[in-house]
PDB file of C-alpha atoms in Angstrom:
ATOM      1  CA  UNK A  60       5.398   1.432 -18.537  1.00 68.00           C
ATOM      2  CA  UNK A  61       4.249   1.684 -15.160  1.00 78.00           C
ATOM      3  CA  UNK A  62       2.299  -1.599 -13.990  1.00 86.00           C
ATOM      4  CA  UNK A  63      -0.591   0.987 -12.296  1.00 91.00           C
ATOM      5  CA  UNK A  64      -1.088   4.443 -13.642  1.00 92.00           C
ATOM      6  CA  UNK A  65      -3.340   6.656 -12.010  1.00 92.00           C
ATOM      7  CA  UNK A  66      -4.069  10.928 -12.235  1.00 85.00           C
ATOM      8  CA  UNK A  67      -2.644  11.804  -8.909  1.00 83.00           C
ATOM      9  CA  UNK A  68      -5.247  14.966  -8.923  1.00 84.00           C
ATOM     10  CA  UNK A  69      -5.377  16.837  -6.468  1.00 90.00           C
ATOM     11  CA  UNK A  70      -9.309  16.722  -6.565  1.00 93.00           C
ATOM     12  CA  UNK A  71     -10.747  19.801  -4.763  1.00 96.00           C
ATOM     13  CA  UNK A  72     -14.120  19.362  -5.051  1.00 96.00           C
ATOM     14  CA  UNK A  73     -17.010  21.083  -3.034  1.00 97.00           C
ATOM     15  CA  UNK A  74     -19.442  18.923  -0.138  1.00 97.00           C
ATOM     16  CA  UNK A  75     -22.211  16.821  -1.821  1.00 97.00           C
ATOM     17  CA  UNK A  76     -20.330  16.766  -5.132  1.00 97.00           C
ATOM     18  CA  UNK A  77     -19.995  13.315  -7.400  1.00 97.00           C
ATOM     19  CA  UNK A  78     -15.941  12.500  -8.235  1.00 96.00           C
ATOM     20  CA  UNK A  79     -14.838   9.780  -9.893  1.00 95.00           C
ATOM     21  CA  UNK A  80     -11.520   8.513  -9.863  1.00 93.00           C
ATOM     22  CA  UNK A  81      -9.616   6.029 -13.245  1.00 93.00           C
ATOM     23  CA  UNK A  82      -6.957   3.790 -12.859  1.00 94.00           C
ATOM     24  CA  UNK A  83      -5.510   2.269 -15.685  1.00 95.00           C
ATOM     25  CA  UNK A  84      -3.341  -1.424 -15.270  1.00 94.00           C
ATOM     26  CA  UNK A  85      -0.731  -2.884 -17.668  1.00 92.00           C
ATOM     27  CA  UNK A  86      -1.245  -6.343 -17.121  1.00 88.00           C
ATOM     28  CA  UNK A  87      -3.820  -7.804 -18.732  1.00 87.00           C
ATOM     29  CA  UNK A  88      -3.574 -11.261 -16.492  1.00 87.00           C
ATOM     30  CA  UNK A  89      -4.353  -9.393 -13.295  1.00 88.00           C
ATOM     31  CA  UNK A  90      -6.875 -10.947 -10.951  1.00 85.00           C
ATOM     32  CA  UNK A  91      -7.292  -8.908  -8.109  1.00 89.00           C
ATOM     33  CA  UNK A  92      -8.614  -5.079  -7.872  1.00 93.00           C
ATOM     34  CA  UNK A  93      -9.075  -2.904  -4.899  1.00 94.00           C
ATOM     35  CA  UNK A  94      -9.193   0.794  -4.030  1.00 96.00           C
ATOM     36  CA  UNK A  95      -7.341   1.573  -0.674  1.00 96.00           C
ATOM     37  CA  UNK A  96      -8.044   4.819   0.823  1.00 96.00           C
ATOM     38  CA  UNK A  97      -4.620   6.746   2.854  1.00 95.00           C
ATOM     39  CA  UNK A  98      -5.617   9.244   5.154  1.00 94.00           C
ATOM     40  CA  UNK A  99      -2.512  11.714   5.943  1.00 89.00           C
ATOM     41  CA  UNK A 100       0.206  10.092   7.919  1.00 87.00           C
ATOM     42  CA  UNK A 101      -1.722   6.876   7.941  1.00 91.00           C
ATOM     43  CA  UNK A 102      -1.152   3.810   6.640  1.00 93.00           C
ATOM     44  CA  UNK A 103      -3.416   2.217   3.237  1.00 94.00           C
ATOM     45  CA  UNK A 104      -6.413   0.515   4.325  1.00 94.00           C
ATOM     46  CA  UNK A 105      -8.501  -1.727   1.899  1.00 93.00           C
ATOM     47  CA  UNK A 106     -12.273   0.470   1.276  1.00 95.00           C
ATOM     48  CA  UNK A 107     -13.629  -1.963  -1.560  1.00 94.00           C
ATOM     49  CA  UNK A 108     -12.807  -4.597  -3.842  1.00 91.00           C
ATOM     50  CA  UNK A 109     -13.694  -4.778  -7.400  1.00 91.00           C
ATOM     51  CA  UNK A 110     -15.203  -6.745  -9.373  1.00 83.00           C
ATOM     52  CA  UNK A 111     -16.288  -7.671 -12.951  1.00 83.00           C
ATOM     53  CA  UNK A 112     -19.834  -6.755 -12.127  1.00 83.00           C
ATOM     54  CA  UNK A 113     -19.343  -3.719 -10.484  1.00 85.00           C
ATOM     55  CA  UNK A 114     -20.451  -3.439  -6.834  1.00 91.00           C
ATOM     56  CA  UNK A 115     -21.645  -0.575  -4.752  1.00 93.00           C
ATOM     57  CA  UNK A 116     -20.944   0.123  -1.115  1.00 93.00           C
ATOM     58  CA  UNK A 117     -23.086   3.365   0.488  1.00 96.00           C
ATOM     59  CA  UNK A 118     -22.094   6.372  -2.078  1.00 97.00           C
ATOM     60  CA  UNK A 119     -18.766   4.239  -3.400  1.00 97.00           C
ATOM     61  CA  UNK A 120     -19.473   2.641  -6.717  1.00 96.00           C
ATOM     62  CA  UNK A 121     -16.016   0.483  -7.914  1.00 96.00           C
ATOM     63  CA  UNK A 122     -16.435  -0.882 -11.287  1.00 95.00           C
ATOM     64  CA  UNK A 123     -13.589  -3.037 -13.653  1.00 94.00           C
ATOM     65  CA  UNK A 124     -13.417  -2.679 -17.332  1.00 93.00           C
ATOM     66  CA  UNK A 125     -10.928  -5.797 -18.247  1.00 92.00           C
ATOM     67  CA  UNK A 126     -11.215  -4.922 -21.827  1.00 92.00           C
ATOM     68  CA  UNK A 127      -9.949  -1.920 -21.639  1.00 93.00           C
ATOM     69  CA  UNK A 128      -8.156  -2.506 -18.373  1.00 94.00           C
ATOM     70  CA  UNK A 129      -9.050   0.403 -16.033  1.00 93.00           C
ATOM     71  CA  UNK A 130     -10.939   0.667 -13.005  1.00 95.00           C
ATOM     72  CA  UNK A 131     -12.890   3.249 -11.634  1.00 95.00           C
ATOM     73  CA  UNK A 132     -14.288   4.727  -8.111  1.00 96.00           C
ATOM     74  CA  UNK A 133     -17.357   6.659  -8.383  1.00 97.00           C
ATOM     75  CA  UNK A 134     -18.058   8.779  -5.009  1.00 97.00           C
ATOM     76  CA  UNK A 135     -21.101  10.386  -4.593  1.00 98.00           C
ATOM     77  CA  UNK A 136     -22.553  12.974  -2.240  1.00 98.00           C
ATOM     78  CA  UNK A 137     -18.861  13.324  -1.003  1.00 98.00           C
ATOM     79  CA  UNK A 138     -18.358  14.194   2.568  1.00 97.00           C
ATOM     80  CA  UNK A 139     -15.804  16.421   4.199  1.00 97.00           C
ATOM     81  CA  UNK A 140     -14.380  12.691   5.653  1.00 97.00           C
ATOM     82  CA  UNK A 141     -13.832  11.585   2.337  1.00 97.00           C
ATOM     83  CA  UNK A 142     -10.894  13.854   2.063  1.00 97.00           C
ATOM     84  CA  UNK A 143      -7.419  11.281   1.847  1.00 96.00           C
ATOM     85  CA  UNK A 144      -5.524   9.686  -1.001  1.00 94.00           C
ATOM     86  CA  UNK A 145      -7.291   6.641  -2.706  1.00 96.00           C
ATOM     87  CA  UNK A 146      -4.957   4.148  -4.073  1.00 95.00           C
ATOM     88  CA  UNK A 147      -5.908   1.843  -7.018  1.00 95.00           C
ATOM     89  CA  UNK A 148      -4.120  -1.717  -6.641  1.00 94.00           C
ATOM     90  CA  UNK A 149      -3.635  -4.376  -8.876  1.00 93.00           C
ATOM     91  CA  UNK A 150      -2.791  -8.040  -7.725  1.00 88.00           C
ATOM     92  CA  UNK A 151      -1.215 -10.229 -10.570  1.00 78.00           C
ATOM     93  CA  UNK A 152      -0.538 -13.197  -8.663  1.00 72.00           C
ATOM     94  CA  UNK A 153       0.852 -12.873  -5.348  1.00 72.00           C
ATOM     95  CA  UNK A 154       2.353  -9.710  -6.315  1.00 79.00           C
ATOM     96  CA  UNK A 155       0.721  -5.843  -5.447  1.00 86.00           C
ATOM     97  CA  UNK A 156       1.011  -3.554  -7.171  1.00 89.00           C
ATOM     98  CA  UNK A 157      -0.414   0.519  -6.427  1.00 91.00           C
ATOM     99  CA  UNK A 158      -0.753   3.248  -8.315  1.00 91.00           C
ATOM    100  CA  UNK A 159       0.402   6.534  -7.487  1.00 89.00           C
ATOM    101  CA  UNK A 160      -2.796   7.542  -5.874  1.00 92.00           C
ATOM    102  CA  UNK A 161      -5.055  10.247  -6.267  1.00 93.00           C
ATOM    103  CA  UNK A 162      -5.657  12.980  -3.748  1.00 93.00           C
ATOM    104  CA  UNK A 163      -9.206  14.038  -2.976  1.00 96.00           C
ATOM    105  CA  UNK A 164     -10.205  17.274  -0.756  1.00 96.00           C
ATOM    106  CA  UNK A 165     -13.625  18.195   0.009  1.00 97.00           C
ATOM    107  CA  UNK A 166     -14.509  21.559   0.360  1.00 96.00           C
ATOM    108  CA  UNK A 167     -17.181  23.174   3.037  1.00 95.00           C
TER     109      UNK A 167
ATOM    110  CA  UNK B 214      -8.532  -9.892   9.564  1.00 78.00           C
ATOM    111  CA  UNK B 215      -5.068  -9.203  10.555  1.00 87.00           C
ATOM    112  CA  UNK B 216      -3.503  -6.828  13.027  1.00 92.00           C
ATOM    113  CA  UNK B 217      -0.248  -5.666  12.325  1.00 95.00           C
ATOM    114  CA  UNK B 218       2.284  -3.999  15.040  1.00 96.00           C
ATOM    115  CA  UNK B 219       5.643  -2.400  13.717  1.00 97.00           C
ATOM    116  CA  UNK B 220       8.232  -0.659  16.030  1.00 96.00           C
ATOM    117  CA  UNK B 221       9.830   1.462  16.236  1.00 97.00           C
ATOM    118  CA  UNK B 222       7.162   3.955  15.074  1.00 96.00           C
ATOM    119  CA  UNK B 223       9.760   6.621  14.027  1.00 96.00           C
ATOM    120  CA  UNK B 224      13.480   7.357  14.489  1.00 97.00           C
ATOM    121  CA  UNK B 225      15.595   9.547  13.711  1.00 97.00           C
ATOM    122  CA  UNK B 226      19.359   7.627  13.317  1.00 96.00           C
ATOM    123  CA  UNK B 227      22.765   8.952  11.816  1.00 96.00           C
ATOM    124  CA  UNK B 228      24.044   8.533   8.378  1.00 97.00           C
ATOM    125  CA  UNK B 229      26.174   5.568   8.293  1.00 97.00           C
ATOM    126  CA  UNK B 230      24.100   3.456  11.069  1.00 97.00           C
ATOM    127  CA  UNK B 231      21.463   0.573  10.950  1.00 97.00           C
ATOM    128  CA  UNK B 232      18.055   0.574  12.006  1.00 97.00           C
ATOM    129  CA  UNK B 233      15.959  -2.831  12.345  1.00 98.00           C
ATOM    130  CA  UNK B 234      12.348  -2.514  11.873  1.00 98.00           C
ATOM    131  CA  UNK B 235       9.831  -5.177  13.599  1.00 98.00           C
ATOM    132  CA  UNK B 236       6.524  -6.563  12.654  1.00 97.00           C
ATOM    133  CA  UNK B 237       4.162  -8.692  14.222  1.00 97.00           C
ATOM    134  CA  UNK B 238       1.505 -10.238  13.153  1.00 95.00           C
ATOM    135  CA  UNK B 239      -1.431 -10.967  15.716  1.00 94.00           C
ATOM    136  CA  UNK B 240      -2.238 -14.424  13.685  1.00 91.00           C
ATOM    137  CA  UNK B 241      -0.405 -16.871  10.789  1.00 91.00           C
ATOM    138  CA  UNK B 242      -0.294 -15.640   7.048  1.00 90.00           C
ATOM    139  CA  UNK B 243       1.411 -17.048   4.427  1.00 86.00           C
ATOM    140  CA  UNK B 244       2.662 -13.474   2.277  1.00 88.00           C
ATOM    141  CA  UNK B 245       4.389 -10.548   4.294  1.00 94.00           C
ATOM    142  CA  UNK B 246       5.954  -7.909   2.073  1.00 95.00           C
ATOM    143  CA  UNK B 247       8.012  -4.352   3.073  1.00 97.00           C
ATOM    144  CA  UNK B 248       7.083  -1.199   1.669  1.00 96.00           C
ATOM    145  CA  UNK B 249       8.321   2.313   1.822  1.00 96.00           C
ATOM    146  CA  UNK B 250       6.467   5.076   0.912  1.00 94.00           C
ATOM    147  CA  UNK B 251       8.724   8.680   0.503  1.00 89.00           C
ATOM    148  CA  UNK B 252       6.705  11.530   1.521  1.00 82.00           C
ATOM    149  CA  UNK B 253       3.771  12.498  -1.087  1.00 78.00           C
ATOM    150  CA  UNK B 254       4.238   9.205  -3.217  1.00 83.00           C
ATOM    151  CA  UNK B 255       2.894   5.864  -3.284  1.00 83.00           C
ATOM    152  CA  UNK B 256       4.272   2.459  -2.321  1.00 90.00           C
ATOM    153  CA  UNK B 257       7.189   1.010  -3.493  1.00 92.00           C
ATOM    154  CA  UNK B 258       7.260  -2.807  -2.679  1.00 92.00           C
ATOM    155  CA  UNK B 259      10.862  -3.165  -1.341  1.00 95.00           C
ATOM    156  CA  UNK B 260      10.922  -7.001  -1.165  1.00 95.00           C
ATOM    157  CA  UNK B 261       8.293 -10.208  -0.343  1.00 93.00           C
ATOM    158  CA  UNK B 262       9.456 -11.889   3.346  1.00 94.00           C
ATOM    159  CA  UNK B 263       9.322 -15.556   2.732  1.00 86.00           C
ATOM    160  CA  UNK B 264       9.121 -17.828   5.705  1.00 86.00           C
ATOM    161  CA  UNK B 265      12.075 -20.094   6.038  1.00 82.00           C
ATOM    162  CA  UNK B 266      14.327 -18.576   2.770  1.00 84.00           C
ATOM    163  CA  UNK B 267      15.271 -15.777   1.434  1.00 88.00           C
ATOM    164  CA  UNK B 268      13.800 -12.687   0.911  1.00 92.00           C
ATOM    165  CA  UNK B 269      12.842 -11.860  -2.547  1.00 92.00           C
ATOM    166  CA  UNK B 270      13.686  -8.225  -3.863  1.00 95.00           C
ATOM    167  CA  UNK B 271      12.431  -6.096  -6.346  1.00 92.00           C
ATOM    168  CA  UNK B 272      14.185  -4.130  -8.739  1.00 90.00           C
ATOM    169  CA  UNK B 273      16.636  -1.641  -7.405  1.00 93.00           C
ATOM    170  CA  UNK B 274      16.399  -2.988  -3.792  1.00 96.00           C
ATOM    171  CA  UNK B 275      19.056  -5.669  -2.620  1.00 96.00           C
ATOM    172  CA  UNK B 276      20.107  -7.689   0.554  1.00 96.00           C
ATOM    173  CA  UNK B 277      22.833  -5.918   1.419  1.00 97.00           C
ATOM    174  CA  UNK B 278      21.146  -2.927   2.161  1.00 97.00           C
ATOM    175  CA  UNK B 279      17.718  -4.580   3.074  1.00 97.00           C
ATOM    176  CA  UNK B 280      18.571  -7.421   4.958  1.00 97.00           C
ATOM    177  CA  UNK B 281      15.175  -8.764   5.879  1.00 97.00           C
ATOM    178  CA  UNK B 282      14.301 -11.962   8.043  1.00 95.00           C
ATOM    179  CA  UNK B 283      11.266 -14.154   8.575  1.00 95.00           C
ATOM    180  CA  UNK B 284      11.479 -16.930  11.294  1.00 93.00           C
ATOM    181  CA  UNK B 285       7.811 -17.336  11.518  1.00 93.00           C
ATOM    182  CA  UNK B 286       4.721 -16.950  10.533  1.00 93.00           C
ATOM    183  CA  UNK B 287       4.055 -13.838  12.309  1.00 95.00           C
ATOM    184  CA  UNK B 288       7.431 -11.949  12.464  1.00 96.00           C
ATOM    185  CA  UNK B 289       9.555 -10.291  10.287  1.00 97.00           C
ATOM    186  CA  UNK B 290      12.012  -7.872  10.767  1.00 97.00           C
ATOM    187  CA  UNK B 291      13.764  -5.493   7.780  1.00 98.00           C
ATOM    188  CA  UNK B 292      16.987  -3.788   8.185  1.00 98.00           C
ATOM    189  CA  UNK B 293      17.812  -0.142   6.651  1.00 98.00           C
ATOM    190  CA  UNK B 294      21.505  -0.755   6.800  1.00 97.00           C
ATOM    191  CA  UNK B 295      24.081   1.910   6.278  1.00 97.00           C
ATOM    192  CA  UNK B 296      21.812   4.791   6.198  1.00 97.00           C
ATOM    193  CA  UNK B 297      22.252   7.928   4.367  1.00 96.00           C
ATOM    194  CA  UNK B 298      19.013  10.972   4.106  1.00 96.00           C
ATOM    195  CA  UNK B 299      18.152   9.077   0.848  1.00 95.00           C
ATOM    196  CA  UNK B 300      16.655   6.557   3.233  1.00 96.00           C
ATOM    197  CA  UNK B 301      14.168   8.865   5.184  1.00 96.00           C
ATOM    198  CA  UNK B 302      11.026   7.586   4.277  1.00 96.00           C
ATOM    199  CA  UNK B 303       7.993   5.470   6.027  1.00 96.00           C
ATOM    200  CA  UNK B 304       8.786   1.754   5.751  1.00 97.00           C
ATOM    201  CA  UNK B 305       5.348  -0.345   5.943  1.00 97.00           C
ATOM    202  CA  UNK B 306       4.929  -4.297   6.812  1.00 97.00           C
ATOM    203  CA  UNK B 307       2.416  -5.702   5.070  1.00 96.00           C
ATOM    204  CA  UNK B 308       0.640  -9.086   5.137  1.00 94.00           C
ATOM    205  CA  UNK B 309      -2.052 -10.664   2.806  1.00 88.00           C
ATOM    206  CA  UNK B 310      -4.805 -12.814   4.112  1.00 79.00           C
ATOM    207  CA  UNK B 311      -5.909 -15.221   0.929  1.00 76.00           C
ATOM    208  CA  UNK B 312      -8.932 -15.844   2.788  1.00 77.00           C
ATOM    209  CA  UNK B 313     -10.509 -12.208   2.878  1.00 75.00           C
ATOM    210  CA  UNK B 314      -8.536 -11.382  -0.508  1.00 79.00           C
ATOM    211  CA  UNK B 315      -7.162  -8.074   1.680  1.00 85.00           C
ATOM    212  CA  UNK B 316      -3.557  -6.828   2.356  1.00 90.00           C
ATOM    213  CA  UNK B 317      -3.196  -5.301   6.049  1.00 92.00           C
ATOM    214  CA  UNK B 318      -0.600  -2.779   6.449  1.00 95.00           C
ATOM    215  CA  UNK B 319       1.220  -2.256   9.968  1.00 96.00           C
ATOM    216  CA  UNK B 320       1.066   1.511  10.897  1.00 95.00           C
ATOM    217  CA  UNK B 321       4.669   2.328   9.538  1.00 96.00           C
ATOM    218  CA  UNK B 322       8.203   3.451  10.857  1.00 97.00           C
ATOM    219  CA  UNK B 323       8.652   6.744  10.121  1.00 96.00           C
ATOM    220  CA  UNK B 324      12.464   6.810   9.202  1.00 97.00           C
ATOM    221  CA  UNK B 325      14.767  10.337   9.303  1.00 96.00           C
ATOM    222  CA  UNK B 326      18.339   9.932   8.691  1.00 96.00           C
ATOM    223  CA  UNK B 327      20.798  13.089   9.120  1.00 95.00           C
TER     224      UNK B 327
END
């Protein structure tokens, strides 16, 4: 079983629509959760961390189930620069681990 | 935060031949790890550069084929040693600052091998 499993999409969804994206993690010991955004030919870069309480940044909502193990990223009002791959990570430690990402286009 | 340089950016290199891939750092962190990332996939953690010992590898990676050093705090260098097209793929250094709980990724190497 894959530490990280995520549905890799695609998401084609139209301007000013609400997606939201699940991530589901094996380990139930993990400490760490974060959603990375990859823009094409780009490297990962961090665009919010999660926590237990859920937190909010702009029209990105991040929130952690740990009984169930999943996180999720809630984007709403989506923009045509929201289009990239967002990658759920799990840290267990000092170890990383990423899902597969999912790939999100926004459509004029 | 952390800045992270790699070079070379891309190469394209010969089956059979070794390419050594450099990252810098612009300031001390304990963790640096190598990635690579095959075209439409995710990251696969090759192996964790520890400063002053030996690398440590995941599964199906070994030092033979990954030779990977760390003499400081702010350099590392990983080796893609006797390259066949298997082996095209974009490597990524990586470092994690405890402090802001974030991993920084260098911009990749963008590796073809014919």
């Amino acid at each position: 079983r894959k530490e990280v499993e995520q549905d890799p999409g695609p998401f084609n969804v139209p301007e000013g629509a609400t997606v939201a994206f699940n991530c589901t993690y094996s380990n139930s010991a993990s400490q760490s959760f974060f959603w990375y955004r990859q823009d094409c030919r780009k490297e990962p870069k961090l665009l919010m961390s999660v926590y237990s309480s859920g937190n909010e940044d702009g029209r990105f909502t991040a929130q952690l189930n740990r009984a169930s193990q999943y996180i999720s990223l809630l984007i709403r009002d989506s923009k045509l620069s929201d289009s990239a791959t967002y990658l759920c990570v799990v840290n267990g430690g000092n170890q990383f681990y990423f899902g597969t990402g999912t790939s999100l286009t926004v459509i004029p | 935060s952390a800045v992270i340089s790699q070079k070379p950016s891309r190469d394209i290199c010969q089956r059979g031949t070794s390419l050594t891939i450099q990252c810098q750092v612009d300031s001390q962190v304990t963790m640096m790890f190598w990635y690579r990332q095959q075209p439409g996939q995710s990251l696969t953690l090759i192996a964790t550069a520890n400063q002053g010992s030996e690398a440590t590898y995941e599964s199906g990676f070994v030092i033979d084929k990954f030779p990977i050093s760390r003499p400081n705090l702010t350099f590392s260098t990983l080796t893609v040693s006797n390259m066949s097209p298997e082996d095209s793929s974009i490597y990524l250094c990586s470092c994690w600052d405890p402090e802001y709980n974030e991993q920084f990724f260098g911009p990749g190497t963008r590796l073809t091998v014919l």
